[in-house]
Coordinates of C-alpha atoms in Angstrom, one line a residue:
Chain H
M1 CA -15.6 13.1 -19.8
T2 CA -17.4 15.8 -18.0
V3 CA -17.6 17.6 -21.3
T4 CA -19.7 15.0 -23.1
A5 CA -22.0 14.4 -20.2
N6 CA -22.6 17.9 -20.3
A7 CA -23.5 17.9 -24.0
V8 CA -26.2 15.8 -23.3
P9 CA -29.1 17.7 -22.7
S10 CA -30.7 16.7 -19.2
T11 CA -33.3 19.3 -18.5
S12 CA -36.0 16.9 -18.4
A13 CA -37.5 16.3 -15.0
K14 CA -38.3 12.7 -15.6
R15 CA -34.6 12.0 -15.9
P16 CA -33.2 10.7 -12.7
F17 CA -29.5 11.8 -13.6
A18 CA -29.6 15.3 -12.7
W19 CA -25.9 15.8 -13.5
S20 CA -24.7 18.3 -11.1
S21 CA -27.5 18.7 -8.8
P22 CA -26.7 20.9 -5.6
L23 CA -26.9 17.6 -3.1
T24 CA -24.1 16.0 -5.1
Y25 CA -21.8 19.2 -4.8
A26 CA -22.7 19.8 -1.0
L27 CA -21.8 16.2 -0.5
A28 CA -18.7 16.4 -2.7
L29 CA -17.6 19.3 -0.7
A30 CA -18.3 17.8 2.6
V31 CA -16.0 14.7 1.5
A32 CA -13.5 17.1 0.4
A33 CA -13.5 19.5 3.6
V34 CA -13.1 16.0 5.8
S35 CA -10.1 15.0 3.8
I36 CA -8.1 18.2 3.3
T37 CA -9.0 20.4 6.6
P38 CA -6.4 18.8 8.6
V39 CA -3.6 19.0 6.1
V40 CA -4.7 22.9 5.5
Y41 CA -4.3 23.3 9.1
V42 CA -0.9 21.9 9.5
I43 CA 0.5 23.9 6.0
V44 CA -1.3 27.1 7.4
G45 CA 0.0 26.5 10.8
G46 CA 3.5 26.4 9.4
F47 CA 3.2 30.0 8.8
R48 CA 2.2 31.1 12.2
T49 CA 4.8 31.3 15.2
T50 CA 4.6 28.7 18.2
P51 CA 3.4 31.5 20.6
Q52 CA 0.5 32.2 18.1
I53 CA -0.5 28.3 18.0
V54 CA -0.5 28.1 21.7
A55 CA -2.4 31.0 22.3
D56 CA -5.1 29.9 19.8
P57 CA -4.7 26.7 18.5
A58 CA -7.2 27.0 15.7
G59 CA -6.8 30.7 14.6
L60 CA -5.3 31.9 11.4
P61 CA -1.9 33.3 10.8
D62 CA -1.5 36.8 11.9
P63 CA 1.1 37.9 11.0
W64 CA 2.2 35.3 8.2
V65 CA 5.5 34.3 9.1
W66 CA 7.8 32.4 6.5
D67 CA 10.5 31.7 9.1
N68 CA 9.3 28.2 9.7
Y69 CA 9.6 27.3 6.2
A70 CA 12.8 29.2 5.9
R71 CA 14.4 27.5 8.6
V72 CA 13.5 23.9 7.4
L73 CA 14.5 24.6 4.0
T74 CA 17.9 25.8 5.0
R75 CA 18.5 23.0 7.0
S76 CA 21.0 20.7 5.1
D77 CA 19.7 17.6 6.7
F78 CA 15.9 18.3 5.3
W79 CA 17.9 18.5 1.6
G80 CA 19.8 15.2 2.5
Q81 CA 16.9 13.2 3.6
A82 CA 14.8 14.4 0.5
L83 CA 17.8 13.3 -1.7
N84 CA 17.9 9.9 0.3
S85 CA 14.2 9.4 -0.1
G86 CA 14.6 10.3 -3.8
V87 CA 17.2 7.7 -4.6
I88 CA 15.7 5.1 -2.7
A89 CA 12.4 5.6 -4.2
L90 CA 13.7 5.8 -7.8
G91 CA 16.0 2.6 -7.1
T92 CA 12.8 0.8 -5.8
T93 CA 10.5 1.9 -8.8
L94 CA 13.2 1.0 -11.2
G95 CA 13.7 -2.4 -9.9
V96 CA 10.1 -3.1 -9.4
V97 CA 9.2 -2.4 -13.0
L98 CA 11.9 -4.2 -14.5
L99 CA 11.6 -7.2 -12.5
G100 CA 8.0 -7.1 -12.4
V101 CA 7.7 -6.5 -16.4
G102 CA 10.0 -9.5 -16.8
A103 CA 7.9 -11.9 -14.8
A104 CA 4.7 -10.8 -15.5
F105 CA 5.5 -11.0 -19.5
V106 CA 6.2 -14.6 -19.0
L107 CA 3.3 -15.3 -17.0
A108 CA 0.9 -13.7 -19.3
R109 CA 2.4 -14.6 -23.0
Y110 CA 4.4 -18.1 -22.5
T111 CA 2.5 -21.3 -22.1
F112 CA 4.3 -23.7 -19.8
R113 CA 4.0 -26.4 -17.5
G114 CA 4.0 -24.8 -14.3
R115 CA 3.0 -21.2 -15.1
E116 CA 0.0 -21.1 -12.9
A117 CA 2.2 -22.5 -10.0
L118 CA 4.6 -20.0 -10.7
Y119 CA 1.5 -17.1 -10.6
T120 CA 0.4 -18.5 -7.5
F121 CA 3.8 -18.5 -5.9
F122 CA 4.0 -14.7 -6.4
T123 CA 0.5 -14.0 -5.5
L124 CA 1.3 -15.9 -2.2
G125 CA 3.3 -12.9 -1.6
L126 CA 0.2 -10.7 -1.1
L127 CA -0.5 -12.7 2.1
F128 CA 2.8 -12.1 3.5
P129 CA 2.7 -9.2 5.7
A130 CA 6.0 -7.1 5.1
G131 CA 6.0 -6.1 9.0
A132 CA 6.1 -9.8 10.1
A133 CA 9.4 -10.5 8.1
I134 CA 11.2 -7.2 9.4
L135 CA 12.8 -9.0 12.3
P136 CA 14.3 -11.7 10.3
L137 CA 15.0 -9.2 7.3
Y138 CA 17.0 -7.0 9.6
L139 CA 19.3 -9.9 10.7
M140 CA 19.6 -10.9 7.2
L141 CA 20.6 -7.6 5.9
R142 CA 23.1 -7.3 8.9
D143 CA 24.9 -10.7 8.2
L144 CA 25.2 -9.4 4.2
N145 CA 26.6 -6.4 5.6
L146 CA 24.1 -4.2 3.9
I147 CA 22.8 -2.1 6.8
N148 CA 23.3 1.5 6.5
S149 CA 23.1 1.4 2.9
Y150 CA 20.4 2.3 0.0
Y151 CA 20.3 -1.4 -0.9
A152 CA 19.0 -2.6 2.5
V153 CA 15.9 -0.6 1.9
M154 CA 15.8 -0.8 -1.7
L155 CA 15.7 -4.4 -2.2
P156 CA 13.3 -5.6 0.3
Q157 CA 11.0 -2.8 -0.7
I158 CA 11.4 -4.4 -4.6
A159 CA 10.9 -7.8 -3.4
F160 CA 7.7 -7.1 -1.2
Q161 CA 6.1 -4.8 -4.2
L162 CA 6.7 -7.5 -6.8
P163 CA 3.5 -9.5 -5.9
L164 CA 1.1 -6.6 -6.3
T165 CA 3.0 -5.4 -9.5
I166 CA 2.8 -8.8 -11.3
V167 CA -1.0 -9.1 -10.3
I168 CA -1.5 -5.7 -11.7
L169 CA 0.6 -6.1 -14.9
R170 CA -0.4 -9.8 -16.1
P171 CA -4.0 -9.0 -17.2
F172 CA -2.7 -6.2 -19.2
L173 CA -0.2 -7.9 -20.9
S174 CA -2.5 -10.8 -21.4
A175 CA -4.9 -8.4 -23.2
I176 CA -2.5 -7.5 -25.7
P177 CA -4.2 -9.2 -28.8
R178 CA -2.7 -12.1 -30.1
E179 CA -2.6 -11.1 -33.6
L180 CA -0.1 -8.4 -32.8
E181 CA 2.2 -11.1 -31.4
D182 CA 1.8 -13.3 -34.5
A183 CA 2.2 -10.2 -36.8
A184 CA 5.5 -9.4 -35.2
A185 CA 6.6 -13.3 -35.6
I186 CA 5.7 -13.1 -39.3
D187 CA 8.0 -10.3 -39.6
G188 CA 10.8 -12.5 -38.0
T189 CA 10.5 -10.7 -34.4
G190 CA 11.2 -13.1 -31.7
R191 CA 9.1 -12.9 -28.3
I192 CA 11.8 -10.6 -26.9
G193 CA 11.3 -8.1 -29.8
F194 CA 7.8 -8.4 -29.4
L195 CA 8.1 -7.5 -25.8
W196 CA 10.4 -4.7 -26.2
R197 CA 8.8 -3.1 -29.3
I198 CA 5.3 -3.7 -28.9
V199 CA 4.2 -4.8 -25.5
L200 CA 6.2 -2.0 -23.6
P201 CA 4.9 0.9 -25.5
L202 CA 1.5 -0.4 -25.5
S203 CA 1.4 -1.2 -21.8
R204 CA 2.8 2.0 -20.6
P205 CA -0.2 3.1 -18.6
A206 CA 0.0 -0.1 -16.6
L207 CA 3.8 0.5 -16.1
V208 CA 3.2 4.1 -14.8
T209 CA 0.7 2.5 -12.4
V210 CA 2.8 0.0 -10.8
G211 CA 5.7 2.7 -11.0
I212 CA 3.7 5.3 -9.1
L213 CA 2.4 2.7 -6.6
A214 CA 6.0 1.7 -6.1
F215 CA 7.4 4.9 -5.8
V216 CA 4.8 6.3 -3.2
A217 CA 5.1 3.1 -1.2
S218 CA 8.9 3.7 -0.8
W219 CA 8.4 7.6 -0.8
N220 CA 6.5 7.0 2.6
A221 CA 8.2 3.9 3.8
F222 CA 8.9 4.2 7.7
L223 CA 9.5 0.8 9.5
L224 CA 12.3 -0.6 7.1
P225 CA 14.4 2.7 7.0
L226 CA 13.8 2.8 10.9
L227 CA 15.4 -0.4 11.3
V228 CA 18.0 -0.6 8.6
L229 CA 19.3 3.0 8.4
G230 CA 20.8 3.9 12.1
D231 CA 23.5 6.3 10.2
A232 CA 21.7 9.6 10.4
S233 CA 23.4 10.8 7.1
L234 CA 21.3 8.2 5.3
H235 CA 17.8 9.0 6.8
T236 CA 14.7 9.2 4.6
L237 CA 12.2 12.1 4.9
P238 CA 9.8 10.2 7.0
L239 CA 12.3 9.4 9.5
G240 CA 13.7 13.0 9.4
V241 CA 10.1 14.1 10.2
Q242 CA 9.6 11.8 13.2
N243 CA 13.1 12.7 14.4
F244 CA 12.3 16.5 14.3
S245 CA 9.2 16.1 16.0
S246 CA 10.3 14.3 18.8
Q247 CA 13.8 16.6 18.9
Y248 CA 12.1 19.7 19.1
T249 CA 8.8 19.0 20.9
S250 CA 8.6 22.9 21.7
D251 CA 8.8 24.1 18.1
T252 CA 5.2 23.3 17.1
A253 CA 5.3 25.8 14.4
G254 CA 8.7 24.3 13.2
I255 CA 7.4 20.7 13.1
L256 CA 4.2 21.9 10.9
A257 CA 6.4 23.3 8.5
F258 CA 8.5 20.2 8.4
T259 CA 5.7 17.9 8.1
S260 CA 4.1 20.3 5.2
L261 CA 7.2 20.2 3.3
A262 CA 7.6 16.5 3.7
M263 CA 3.9 15.8 2.4
L264 CA 4.4 18.2 -0.8
P265 CA 6.3 15.8 -3.0
A266 CA 4.0 12.8 -2.7
L267 CA 0.8 15.1 -3.0
L268 CA 2.4 16.8 -6.2
F269 CA 3.3 13.3 -7.5
F270 CA -0.2 11.8 -6.8
T271 CA -1.8 15.0 -8.3
F272 CA -0.3 14.5 -11.8
A273 CA -1.0 10.6 -11.9
E274 CA -4.3 10.0 -10.3
K275 CA -5.9 9.2 -13.6
Q276 CA -3.3 6.7 -14.2
I277 CA -3.8 4.9 -10.9
V278 CA -7.5 4.6 -11.2
G279 CA -7.0 3.5 -14.8
G280 CA -4.2 1.1 -14.1
L281 CA -6.0 -0.3 -11.4
Q282 CA -9.2 -1.5 -13.8
G283 CA -7.6 -4.6 -15.1
A284 CA -6.7 -5.7 -11.8
V285 CA -10.1 -5.5 -10.1
K286 CA -12.0 -6.6 -13.1
G287 CA -15.3 -8.4 -12.1
Chain T
M1 CA 15.7 -4.5 -19.6
T2 CA 15.8 -7.9 -18.0
A3 CA 17.8 -9.3 -21.2
T4 CA 18.3 -13.1 -21.4
N5 CA 21.4 -13.9 -19.3
P6 CA 23.1 -16.9 -20.6
S7 CA 24.6 -17.8 -17.2
L8 CA 20.9 -18.0 -16.1
D9 CA 20.3 -21.0 -18.3
L10 CA 20.2 -23.5 -15.4
A11 CA 17.5 -26.0 -17.4
G12 CA 18.3 -24.9 -20.8
G13 CA 16.6 -27.3 -23.2
A14 CA 16.8 -30.4 -21.1
D15 CA 13.6 -29.8 -19.6
A16 CA 10.6 -31.8 -20.8
P17 CA 8.8 -29.2 -23.2
P18 CA 5.3 -28.8 -22.0
A19 CA 3.8 -28.4 -25.4
R20 CA 4.7 -31.8 -26.7
P21 CA 6.3 -31.2 -30.0
R22 CA 4.6 -32.6 -33.3
P23 CA 6.4 -35.6 -34.9
G24 CA 8.2 -35.1 -38.0
R25 CA 9.6 -31.7 -37.2
S26 CA 11.1 -32.2 -33.8
S27 CA 14.3 -30.6 -34.5
A28 CA 13.4 -27.4 -35.2
R29 CA 10.5 -27.4 -32.4
A30 CA 13.3 -28.5 -29.9
G31 CA 15.1 -25.7 -30.7
E32 CA 12.1 -23.1 -30.3
T33 CA 11.4 -24.9 -27.1
R34 CA 14.8 -24.8 -26.3
R35 CA 14.8 -21.0 -26.9
K36 CA 11.4 -20.4 -24.8
W37 CA 12.7 -21.7 -21.9
F38 CA 15.8 -19.8 -22.2
E39 CA 13.5 -16.8 -22.3
I40 CA 11.2 -18.0 -19.6
I41 CA 14.1 -18.5 -17.3
G42 CA 15.9 -15.4 -18.2
L43 CA 12.9 -13.3 -17.7
T44 CA 11.5 -14.6 -14.3
T45 CA 14.7 -15.5 -12.3
P46 CA 15.4 -12.1 -11.4
A47 CA 12.2 -11.4 -9.9
V48 CA 11.9 -15.3 -8.4
L49 CA 15.6 -14.7 -6.9
V50 CA 14.9 -11.1 -5.1
Y51 CA 11.3 -12.3 -4.1
V52 CA 12.9 -15.6 -2.5
T53 CA 15.5 -14.0 -0.8
F54 CA 13.8 -11.1 0.7
V55 CA 10.3 -12.3 1.4
L56 CA 10.4 -16.2 1.7
V57 CA 13.9 -16.7 3.1
P58 CA 13.3 -14.1 6.3
M59 CA 10.1 -15.9 7.1
G60 CA 12.1 -19.2 7.4
F61 CA 14.4 -17.7 9.6
A62 CA 11.9 -15.9 11.7
F63 CA 10.7 -19.5 12.7
Y64 CA 14.2 -20.7 13.4
Y65 CA 15.2 -18.0 15.6
S66 CA 12.1 -17.9 17.3
L67 CA 13.0 -21.4 19.0
F68 CA 15.7 -19.7 20.7
R69 CA 16.5 -17.5 23.5
W70 CA 19.0 -15.0 21.8
R71 CA 20.1 -11.3 22.2
G72 CA 21.0 -11.0 18.5
V73 CA 24.8 -11.6 19.1
G74 CA 26.7 -14.5 17.6
K75 CA 24.7 -17.4 16.7
P76 CA 21.7 -18.5 18.7
T77 CA 22.6 -21.6 20.9
D78 CA 20.2 -21.4 23.8
Y79 CA 17.4 -23.8 22.4
V80 CA 14.1 -23.1 24.3
G81 CA 11.7 -25.0 22.2
F82 CA 8.2 -23.1 21.9
D83 CA 8.6 -21.4 25.3
N84 CA 8.9 -17.9 23.6
Y85 CA 5.3 -18.6 22.0
V86 CA 4.1 -19.6 25.5
L87 CA 5.4 -16.7 27.0
A88 CA 3.9 -14.4 24.5
F89 CA 0.4 -15.7 24.8
Q90 CA 1.0 -15.3 28.7
D91 CA 1.7 -11.6 28.5
P92 CA -1.3 -9.5 28.8
I93 CA 0.0 -6.6 26.9
F94 CA 0.4 -9.1 24.1
L95 CA -3.1 -10.1 24.5
D96 CA -4.1 -6.3 24.5
A97 CA -2.0 -6.1 21.4
L98 CA -4.2 -8.8 19.8
R99 CA -7.7 -7.2 21.0
N100 CA -6.6 -4.1 19.6
N101 CA -5.6 -5.8 16.1
A102 CA -9.3 -7.4 16.0
I103 CA -10.6 -3.9 17.0
I104 CA -8.7 -2.1 13.9
V105 CA -9.7 -5.2 11.5
F106 CA -13.3 -5.1 12.2
G107 CA -13.6 -1.6 12.8
S108 CA -12.0 -0.8 9.5
L109 CA -14.3 -3.0 7.4
V110 CA -17.5 -2.0 9.2
I111 CA -16.6 1.9 9.1
Q112 CA -14.8 2.4 6.0
G113 CA -16.9 0.0 3.8
P114 CA -20.1 2.0 3.8
I115 CA -18.3 5.7 3.9
A116 CA -16.1 4.3 1.1
L117 CA -19.0 2.9 -1.2
A118 CA -21.2 6.1 -0.5
V119 CA -18.3 8.5 -1.4
A120 CA -17.3 6.2 -4.4
L121 CA -21.0 6.3 -6.0
L122 CA -21.0 9.8 -5.3
L123 CA -17.8 10.6 -7.3
N124 CA -18.8 8.1 -9.7
R125 CA -21.6 10.7 -10.8
N126 CA -20.9 12.6 -13.9
F127 CA -20.6 16.4 -12.6
R128 CA -18.3 19.2 -13.5
G129 CA -15.2 19.3 -11.2
R130 CA -15.3 15.7 -10.4
T131 CA -11.8 15.0 -11.0
V132 CA -11.0 17.8 -8.5
F133 CA -13.3 16.3 -5.9
R134 CA -11.6 12.6 -6.5
L135 CA -8.2 14.0 -6.0
L136 CA -9.2 15.7 -2.8
A137 CA -10.9 12.4 -1.4
F138 CA -7.5 10.7 -2.1
V139 CA -5.3 13.1 -0.3
P140 CA -5.3 11.3 3.2
Y141 CA -4.4 8.0 1.5
V142 CA -1.4 9.6 -0.5
L143 CA 0.4 11.2 2.5
A144 CA 3.0 9.3 4.4
E145 CA 1.7 7.3 7.6
V146 CA 4.4 9.3 9.5
T147 CA 3.2 12.8 8.6
V148 CA -0.4 11.8 9.0
G149 CA 0.7 10.6 12.5
I150 CA 2.4 13.7 13.5
M151 CA -0.3 15.7 12.4
W152 CA -2.8 14.1 14.2
K153 CA -0.5 13.9 17.3
L154 CA -0.6 17.6 17.4
L155 CA -3.9 18.1 16.5
L156 CA -5.4 15.5 19.4
A157 CA -2.9 16.7 22.0
D158 CA -4.3 17.6 25.4
A159 CA -3.7 21.4 24.6
G160 CA -4.1 20.5 20.9
T161 CA -6.4 22.2 18.0
V162 CA -9.3 20.0 18.6
N163 CA -9.7 20.3 22.1
A164 CA -9.5 24.2 22.1
M165 CA -12.1 24.1 19.3
L166 CA -14.5 21.9 21.3
E167 CA -13.7 24.7 24.0
S168 CA -14.4 27.4 21.8
L169 CA -17.4 25.9 20.7
G170 CA -18.8 25.5 24.1
L171 CA -18.3 21.7 24.1
G172 CA -15.7 21.8 26.7
F173 CA -17.3 18.4 28.4
L174 CA -16.3 16.7 25.4
V175 CA -12.4 17.7 25.7
Q176 CA -10.7 14.4 26.1
A177 CA -6.9 13.1 26.5
W178 CA -7.5 11.6 23.0
L179 CA -4.1 9.9 22.9
A180 CA -3.3 9.3 26.6
D181 CA -6.6 8.0 28.0
L182 CA -6.1 4.4 28.1
D183 CA -9.4 3.3 27.5
L184 CA -10.0 5.9 24.7
V185 CA -6.6 5.6 22.7
I186 CA -7.6 2.8 20.3
W187 CA -10.8 4.6 19.4
T188 CA -8.8 7.6 18.8
L189 CA -6.1 5.7 16.7
L190 CA -9.3 3.9 14.7
F191 CA -10.7 7.2 13.8
I192 CA -7.5 8.4 12.4
L193 CA -6.9 4.9 10.5
T194 CA -10.3 5.5 9.0
W195 CA -9.5 8.9 7.9
K196 CA -6.3 7.7 6.6
Y197 CA -7.6 4.7 4.4
V198 CA -10.6 5.3 3.5
G199 CA -9.5 6.7 0.3
F200 CA -7.8 3.5 -0.7
A201 CA -10.7 1.9 -0.4
I202 CA -12.5 4.7 -2.7
I203 CA -9.4 4.4 -5.4
L204 CA -10.2 0.6 -5.5
L205 CA -14.1 1.0 -5.8
L206 CA -13.7 3.7 -8.4
A207 CA -11.6 1.7 -10.2
G208 CA -14.3 -1.0 -9.9
L209 CA -16.8 1.2 -11.1
S210 CA -15.6 2.3 -14.1
N211 CA -15.9 -1.3 -15.2
V212 CA -19.4 -1.5 -15.0
P213 CA -20.5 -1.3 -18.6
E214 CA -22.4 2.0 -19.0
E215 CA -24.9 0.2 -21.6
L216 CA -26.3 -1.6 -18.3
T217 CA -27.1 1.4 -16.5
E218 CA -28.6 3.4 -19.5
A219 CA -30.8 0.1 -20.1
A220 CA -31.8 0.1 -16.6
Q221 CA -32.3 3.9 -16.9
I222 CA -34.3 3.7 -20.2
D223 CA -36.6 0.9 -18.4
G224 CA -37.4 3.6 -15.9
A225 CA -35.2 2.5 -13.0
S226 CA -34.2 5.6 -10.5
W227 CA -30.9 6.2 -9.7
W228 CA -31.2 4.5 -6.4
Q229 CA -32.6 1.1 -8.1
I230 CA -29.6 1.3 -10.3
Q231 CA -27.0 1.5 -7.8
R232 CA -28.7 -1.3 -5.8
H233 CA -29.6 -3.7 -8.5
V234 CA -26.9 -3.1 -11.3
T235 CA -23.8 -1.3 -10.0
L236 CA -23.7 -2.8 -6.6
P237 CA -23.8 -6.6 -7.6
L238 CA -21.1 -6.0 -10.0
L239 CA -18.9 -4.2 -7.7
A240 CA -19.0 -7.1 -5.3
P241 CA -15.9 -8.7 -6.3
T242 CA -13.8 -5.3 -6.0
I243 CA -15.3 -5.1 -2.5
R244 CA -14.2 -8.4 -1.5
I245 CA -10.8 -7.5 -2.9
W246 CA -10.7 -4.5 -0.6
M247 CA -11.8 -6.4 2.4
F248 CA -9.2 -8.6 2.0
L249 CA -6.3 -6.1 1.2
S250 CA -7.6 -4.2 4.4
M251 CA -7.7 -7.2 6.5
I252 CA -4.3 -7.9 5.9
G253 CA -3.2 -4.2 6.1
S254 CA -4.8 -3.9 9.5
L255 CA -3.4 -7.1 11.1
Q256 CA 0.1 -5.9 10.3
I257 CA -0.6 -2.0 11.1
F258 CA 2.7 -0.5 12.4
D259 CA 3.6 3.2 11.1
M260 CA 0.5 5.4 12.3
I261 CA 0.3 3.4 15.5
W262 CA 4.1 3.9 16.3
V263 CA 4.2 7.6 15.3
T264 CA 1.0 8.8 16.8
S265 CA 0.8 6.8 20.3
V266 CA 2.7 7.9 23.2
P267 CA 5.6 5.0 24.2
A268 CA 4.2 4.8 28.0
V269 CA 0.5 4.0 26.8
R270 CA 2.2 1.8 24.0
S271 CA 4.0 0.1 26.6
L272 CA 0.8 -0.5 28.8
G273 CA -0.8 -2.3 25.7
A274 CA -3.3 0.4 25.6
S275 CA -2.5 1.2 22.0
A276 CA 0.0 -2.0 21.1
T277 CA -0.5 -3.8 18.0
M278 CA 1.2 -7.0 17.0
A279 CA 3.6 -5.3 15.1
T280 CA 4.3 -2.4 17.4
Y281 CA 4.7 -5.3 20.0
M282 CA 7.2 -7.2 18.0
V283 CA 9.5 -4.3 17.3
D284 CA 9.5 -2.9 20.6
N285 CA 10.4 -6.2 22.0
G286 CA 12.6 -7.7 19.2
F287 CA 14.3 -4.8 17.9
F288 CA 14.6 -2.2 21.0
A289 CA 14.7 -4.4 23.9
R290 CA 16.9 -6.6 21.7
L291 CA 14.6 -9.9 22.8
W292 CA 15.5 -11.6 19.4
G293 CA 14.2 -15.0 19.9
Y294 CA 10.9 -13.5 21.4
G295 CA 10.5 -10.8 18.8
N296 CA 10.7 -13.5 16.2
A297 CA 8.1 -15.6 17.9
V298 CA 5.8 -12.8 17.9
A299 CA 6.7 -12.5 14.1
V300 CA 5.7 -15.9 13.5
I301 CA 2.3 -15.6 15.4
L302 CA 1.4 -12.5 13.4
F303 CA 2.4 -14.4 10.3
V304 CA 0.5 -17.3 10.9
I305 CA -2.5 -15.5 12.0
S306 CA -2.4 -13.2 8.9
F307 CA -2.1 -16.5 6.7
V308 CA -4.8 -18.3 8.2
A309 CA -7.1 -15.6 8.0
A310 CA -6.1 -14.9 4.3
L311 CA -6.7 -18.5 3.3
L312 CA -10.1 -18.4 5.3
F313 CA -10.9 -15.3 3.4
Q314 CA -9.9 -16.6 0.3
R315 CA -11.5 -20.0 0.9
F316 CA -15.1 -18.5 1.7
L317 CA -15.3 -15.2 -0.1
L318 CA -12.5 -14.3 -2.6
R319 CA -12.7 -17.7 -4.6
R320 CA -14.8 -16.7 -7.5
D321 CA -13.0 -13.6 -7.8
L322 CA -9.6 -14.6 -8.2
Q323 CA -10.6 -17.1 -10.6
G324 CA -12.2 -14.3 -12.7
A325 CA -10.5 -11.3 -11.8
I326 CA -6.9 -11.7 -11.2
T327 CA -6.0 -14.8 -13.3
G328 CA -5.9 -12.6 -16.4
R329 CA -7.2 -14.8 -19.4
A330 CA -10.8 -16.0 -19.3
K331 CA -10.9 -19.4 -19.8

């Protein structure tokens, strides 16, 4: 889109739209600096030694040491925690997308009594703070013997992510032209076939959006795992970072390295999917 | 896929069909209606079940448990009525937590809103490298609360980077115990929360901005409107629904804020109330101090406050938006 914009000649002084004025860049740079300076500091700090950091907290690495990152990466519990985070996040994403598509498809493409009531019923979940339910949730999972299992994190996460997922998906699924459904019907395809062969491929951007939101929410989740994963072998990365930082308080460089490595996957994931997220949210915030 | 599961055919075709079958062809219609309900129930039941079990049922239990004095072992038997609620509102620490939540709710709206709007308008301009700048602006929002919390905890420690930099810049008088000073800590936390969550507002506003039809801004431009005039009179009014939705989400998020506060604040400072929120107070007392009945009472209070705030917001600000924006098909 930048290309097309630049293709338009905009040299005329009368045009108030100077596409790339120095001021725009200055402001954008300032925004970027505020956003990433602390993060860069953490990543770079991981290449220093703790004495270096203590002597001059704001300095650059001199010399650069790989030891901190090497230490974290050779710890088996870092990889175990990354695996736990990955399994839980993937399970959550899969569950959210499967259940969300089913419900959103019905709410978007079927006409039936109680449809709006069902939709309101789901959107009500947006008002339920996940935090408020955490204590009874813990008790319930304990009674169900699910404490210290992946399910104890995945199932509630799926449940609490469903309202947002349905709110985002429904307008997308509604927007698929009725003619396509009629054409499918004429070809003898039922609505399930229509869902499977036409709706799902067409709504891939929206599915990716809700999938990413669910994945990142799960990957970053802290409170629920903190309460239900007492078993250290099941700990996820956020728990691992928190434990490491309170266990080795004097190892500042180690904490910085661990924190950087824990940040990395979410950053990479988001970098690849940013367009999808903004695009996918358009339907939900339509004015 | 969530295929139709025969065992879930609870209602079958027995339910009254909502679309009245035309007389004459009723048998074929009935079969179709039957299949329709079969599909509706099969596709929605898994979502409804999970949602009810893990979202709605726990809130019901929270209220039940809140009426007991209970250490979490065995069945609750020591019924105390609403005593736990009375206790909470008599505890100055809880009142501090309430005040802190209020600061975070209003502070977030007042500070993040204008910043996000300005940044979103900036990043909505067409310039080379815009995508990269957008990505960079979103970084804080993408990072886990825990990593951000630990990062700022290190930066703002007494002998941390921020204080060291202030010293070296000759601004030594500004050096503070950012996270330990009882009067200052909530404002430090508000700053960290702003840094973390302003990206969320920017994402939503950019999504909203991309819905503003280009024809409108182009028309205004042809009529000689300046960039500022266009933003003020064309873009902003069209963005209002998105802003209100963000305000709503920000408010709910601020009321239940936990992770960052928990990780960043020093436990001793939190236990004095200076950096407690309703959620950290609830987990400290309910889970870690094992006062389950009391903790659940706090959970219900947190829930009721969020719910009432949400309803008021919906009633007065969000009504039009929800009709137009979220309900999908325009009538």
